[in-house]
Amino acid sequence: QVQLVESGGGLVQPGGSLRLSCAASGFTSNYYVIGWFRQAPGREREGVACISRSSGTTYYRDSVKGRFSISRDNAKRTVYLQMNSLKPEDTAVYYCATSSSWSRAVTWDYDYWGQGTQVTVSS
């Protein structure tokens, strides 16, 4: 019933930018945090950023601090990930997910997941 749909991925050159969107629907209980994750082939999934839907508090993986920015539009039930100064090592499938509390979210403990959108950073 809970659905998360990512969009905005694509091919971009190093140093370029992309904005990913995560549209949420079908919630039957409150989920307070939306996070972005990524997974490259042969590597483990890793948390990228998360945001509290109520307060707007954000949290980032060290490797993306200063380059990525997460934001939300609660009226649209959408969370965004603005990615600037992209590097080849950012190449991955990016997923959004939701968690029920901030304490869980900042340890990357989430419940529902989207299907992902591919981001490729290459010359």
PDB file of C-alpha atoms in Angstrom:
ATOM      1  CA  GLN A   1       0.000   0.000   0.000  1.00  0.00           C
ATOM      2  CA  VAL A   2       2.833   2.405   0.813  1.00  0.00           C
ATOM      3  CA  GLN A   3       4.456   3.478  -2.422  1.00  0.00           C
ATOM      4  CA  LEU A   4       7.615   5.458  -3.037  1.00  0.00           C
ATOM      5  CA  VAL A   5       8.505   6.408  -6.596  1.00  0.00           C
ATOM      6  CA  GLU A   6      11.882   7.855  -7.517  1.00  0.00           C
ATOM      7  CA  SER A   7      12.554   9.908 -10.610  1.00  0.00           C
ATOM      8  CA  GLY A   8      15.165  12.243 -12.046  1.00  0.00           C
ATOM      9  CA  GLY A   9      18.089   9.920 -12.618  1.00  0.00           C
ATOM     10  CA  GLY A  10      20.133   9.883 -15.773  1.00  0.00           C
ATOM     11  CA  LEU A  11      23.552  10.323 -17.302  1.00  0.00           C
ATOM     12  CA  VAL A  12      25.576  13.358 -16.296  1.00  0.00           C
ATOM     13  CA  GLN A  13      29.186  14.450 -16.748  1.00  0.00           C
ATOM     14  CA  PRO A  14      31.542  14.776 -13.788  1.00  0.00           C
ATOM     15  CA  GLY A  15      30.956  18.108 -12.111  1.00  0.00           C
ATOM     16  CA  GLY A  16      27.366  18.213 -13.273  1.00  0.00           C
ATOM     17  CA  SER A  17      24.125  18.228 -11.326  1.00  0.00           C
ATOM     18  CA  LEU A  18      20.932  16.210 -11.025  1.00  0.00           C
ATOM     19  CA  ARG A  19      17.849  16.524  -8.879  1.00  0.00           C
ATOM     20  CA  LEU A  20      16.106  13.358  -7.780  1.00  0.00           C
ATOM     21  CA  SER A  21      12.501  13.260  -6.613  1.00  0.00           C
ATOM     22  CA  CYS A  22      10.741  10.805  -4.323  1.00  0.00           C
ATOM     23  CA  ALA A  23       6.945  10.871  -4.395  1.00  0.00           C
ATOM     24  CA  ALA A  24       5.172   9.110  -1.536  1.00  0.00           C
ATOM     25  CA  SER A  25       1.607   7.806  -1.343  1.00  0.00           C
ATOM     26  CA  GLY A  26      -0.578   5.235   0.369  1.00  0.00           C
ATOM     27  CA  PHE A  27       0.661   5.651   3.937  1.00  0.00           C
ATOM     28  CA  THR A  28      -1.523   4.013   6.575  1.00  0.00           C
ATOM     29  CA  SER A  29       0.571   5.218   9.519  1.00  0.00           C
ATOM     30  CA  ASN A  30       2.933   8.102  10.207  1.00  0.00           C
ATOM     31  CA  TYR A  31       6.436   7.876   8.794  1.00  0.00           C
ATOM     32  CA  TYR A  32       8.402  10.901   9.835  1.00  0.00           C
ATOM     33  CA  VAL A  33      11.655  10.592   7.905  1.00  0.00           C
ATOM     34  CA  ILE A  34      12.492  10.117   4.243  1.00  0.00           C
ATOM     35  CA  GLY A  35      15.975   8.993   3.284  1.00  0.00           C
ATOM     36  CA  TRP A  36      17.992   8.515   0.138  1.00  0.00           C
ATOM     37  CA  PHE A  37      20.210   5.476  -0.356  1.00  0.00           C
ATOM     38  CA  ARG A  38      22.410   4.286  -3.175  1.00  0.00           C
ATOM     39  CA  GLN A  39      23.874   1.015  -4.354  1.00  0.00           C
ATOM     40  CA  ALA A  40      26.513   0.465  -6.990  1.00  0.00           C
ATOM     41  CA  PRO A  41      27.051  -2.954  -8.607  1.00  0.00           C
ATOM     42  CA  GLY A  42      29.039  -5.234  -6.329  1.00  0.00           C
ATOM     43  CA  ARG A  43      28.824  -2.846  -3.380  1.00  0.00           C
ATOM     44  CA  GLU A  44      26.641  -2.631  -0.319  1.00  0.00           C
ATOM     45  CA  ARG A  45      23.746  -0.226  -0.133  1.00  0.00           C
ATOM     46  CA  GLU A  46      24.641   2.949   1.724  1.00  0.00           C
ATOM     47  CA  GLY A  47      22.647   5.776   3.189  1.00  0.00           C
ATOM     48  CA  VAL A  48      23.125   9.156   1.540  1.00  0.00           C
ATOM     49  CA  ALA A  49      20.864  11.662   3.288  1.00  0.00           C
ATOM     50  CA  CYS A  50      17.634  11.903   5.207  1.00  0.00           C
ATOM     51  CA  ILE A  51      15.153  14.557   6.255  1.00  0.00           C
ATOM     52  CA  SER A  52      12.486  14.880   8.916  1.00  0.00           C
ATOM     53  CA  ARG A  53       9.126  15.566   7.304  1.00  0.00           C
ATOM     54  CA  SER A  54       7.993  17.729  10.213  1.00  0.00           C
ATOM     55  CA  SER A  55      11.034  19.778  11.229  1.00  0.00           C
ATOM     56  CA  GLY A  56      13.123  19.658   8.062  1.00  0.00           C
ATOM     57  CA  THR A  57      16.190  18.512   9.981  1.00  0.00           C
ATOM     58  CA  THR A  58      18.715  16.893   7.661  1.00  0.00           C
ATOM     59  CA  TYR A  59      21.527  14.392   7.950  1.00  0.00           C
ATOM     60  CA  TYR A  60      24.156  13.486   5.342  1.00  0.00           C
ATOM     61  CA  ARG A  61      26.749  10.885   4.615  1.00  0.00           C
ATOM     62  CA  ASP A  62      30.199  12.461   4.954  1.00  0.00           C
ATOM     63  CA  SER A  63      31.144  11.874   1.334  1.00  0.00           C
ATOM     64  CA  VAL A  64      28.252  13.985   0.034  1.00  0.00           C
ATOM     65  CA  LYS A  65      28.301  16.848   2.537  1.00  0.00           C
ATOM     66  CA  GLY A  66      28.578  20.170   0.757  1.00  0.00           C
ATOM     67  CA  ARG A  67      27.591  18.628  -2.577  1.00  0.00           C
ATOM     68  CA  PHE A  68      24.150  17.103  -1.983  1.00  0.00           C
ATOM     69  CA  SER A  69      21.125  18.768  -0.446  1.00  0.00           C
ATOM     70  CA  ILE A  70      17.916  17.062   0.656  1.00  0.00           C
ATOM     71  CA  SER A  71      14.649  18.971   0.906  1.00  0.00           C
ATOM     72  CA  ARG A  72      10.948  18.291   1.175  1.00  0.00           C
ATOM     73  CA  ASP A  73       7.625  19.624  -0.037  1.00  0.00           C
ATOM     74  CA  ASN A  74       5.099  18.152   2.343  1.00  0.00           C
ATOM     75  CA  ALA A  75       2.111  19.471   0.405  1.00  0.00           C
ATOM     76  CA  LYS A  76       3.286  17.444  -2.586  1.00  0.00           C
ATOM     77  CA  ARG A  77       4.413  14.541  -0.394  1.00  0.00           C
ATOM     78  CA  THR A  78       7.710  14.725  -2.228  1.00  0.00           C
ATOM     79  CA  VAL A  79      11.336  14.716  -1.119  1.00  0.00           C
ATOM     80  CA  TYR A  80      14.166  15.912  -3.337  1.00  0.00           C
ATOM     81  CA  LEU A  81      17.864  15.213  -3.513  1.00  0.00           C
ATOM     82  CA  GLN A  82      19.817  17.948  -5.259  1.00  0.00           C
ATOM     83  CA  MET A  83      23.170  16.545  -6.325  1.00  0.00           C
ATOM     84  CA  ASN A  84      25.909  18.959  -7.381  1.00  0.00           C
ATOM     85  CA  SER A  85      29.569  18.506  -8.264  1.00  0.00           C
ATOM     86  CA  LEU A  86      28.892  14.907  -9.166  1.00  0.00           C
ATOM     87  CA  LYS A  87      31.758  12.446  -9.274  1.00  0.00           C
ATOM     88  CA  PRO A  88      32.068   9.071 -11.014  1.00  0.00           C
ATOM     89  CA  GLU A  89      31.970   7.403  -7.609  1.00  0.00           C
ATOM     90  CA  ASP A  90      28.439   8.757  -7.170  1.00  0.00           C
ATOM     91  CA  THR A  91      27.281   6.371  -9.901  1.00  0.00           C
ATOM     92  CA  ALA A  92      24.663   4.045  -8.422  1.00  0.00           C
ATOM     93  CA  VAL A  93      21.004   3.199  -8.273  1.00  0.00           C
ATOM     94  CA  TYR A  94      19.435   5.687  -5.882  1.00  0.00           C
ATOM     95  CA  TYR A  95      16.520   4.646  -3.692  1.00  0.00           C
ATOM     96  CA  CYS A  96      14.263   6.558  -1.374  1.00  0.00           C
ATOM     97  CA  ALA A  97      12.861   5.019   1.775  1.00  0.00           C
ATOM     98  CA  THR A  98      10.921   5.978   4.885  1.00  0.00           C
ATOM     99  CA  SER A  99      11.557   5.486   8.585  1.00  0.00           C
ATOM    100  CA  SER A 100       9.310   5.999  11.600  1.00  0.00           C
ATOM    101  CA  SER A 101      11.654   7.984  13.841  1.00  0.00           C
ATOM    102  CA  TRP A 102      14.699  10.201  13.653  1.00  0.00           C
ATOM    103  CA  SER A 103      16.765   7.934  15.901  1.00  0.00           C
ATOM    104  CA  ARG A 104      16.194   5.019  13.552  1.00  0.00           C
ATOM    105  CA  ALA A 105      16.667   7.094  10.437  1.00  0.00           C
ATOM    106  CA  VAL A 106      20.143   8.384  11.262  1.00  0.00           C
ATOM    107  CA  THR A 107      21.331   4.797  11.659  1.00  0.00           C
ATOM    108  CA  TRP A 108      19.836   4.033   8.244  1.00  0.00           C
ATOM    109  CA  ASP A 109      17.070   1.807   9.586  1.00  0.00           C
ATOM    110  CA  TYR A 110      14.124   2.119   7.180  1.00  0.00           C
ATOM    111  CA  ASP A 111      10.909   0.261   6.405  1.00  0.00           C
ATOM    112  CA  TYR A 112       9.571   0.977   2.913  1.00  0.00           C
ATOM    113  CA  TRP A 113      11.525   1.392  -0.283  1.00  0.00           C
ATOM    114  CA  GLY A 114      11.097   2.608  -3.804  1.00  0.00           C
ATOM    115  CA  GLN A 115      12.378   0.774  -6.850  1.00  0.00           C
ATOM    116  CA  GLY A 116      15.238   3.128  -7.560  1.00  0.00           C
ATOM    117  CA  THR A 117      16.504   5.431 -10.276  1.00  0.00           C
ATOM    118  CA  GLN A 118      19.842   5.078 -12.037  1.00  0.00           C
ATOM    119  CA  VAL A 119      22.428   7.841 -11.759  1.00  0.00           C
ATOM    120  CA  THR A 120      25.478   7.535 -13.981  1.00  0.00           C
ATOM    121  CA  VAL A 121      28.330  10.041 -13.774  1.00  0.00           C
ATOM    122  CA  SER A 122      30.662   9.598 -16.714  1.00  0.00           C
ATOM    123  CA  SER A 123      32.497  11.486 -19.425  1.00  0.00           C
TER     124      SER A 123
END
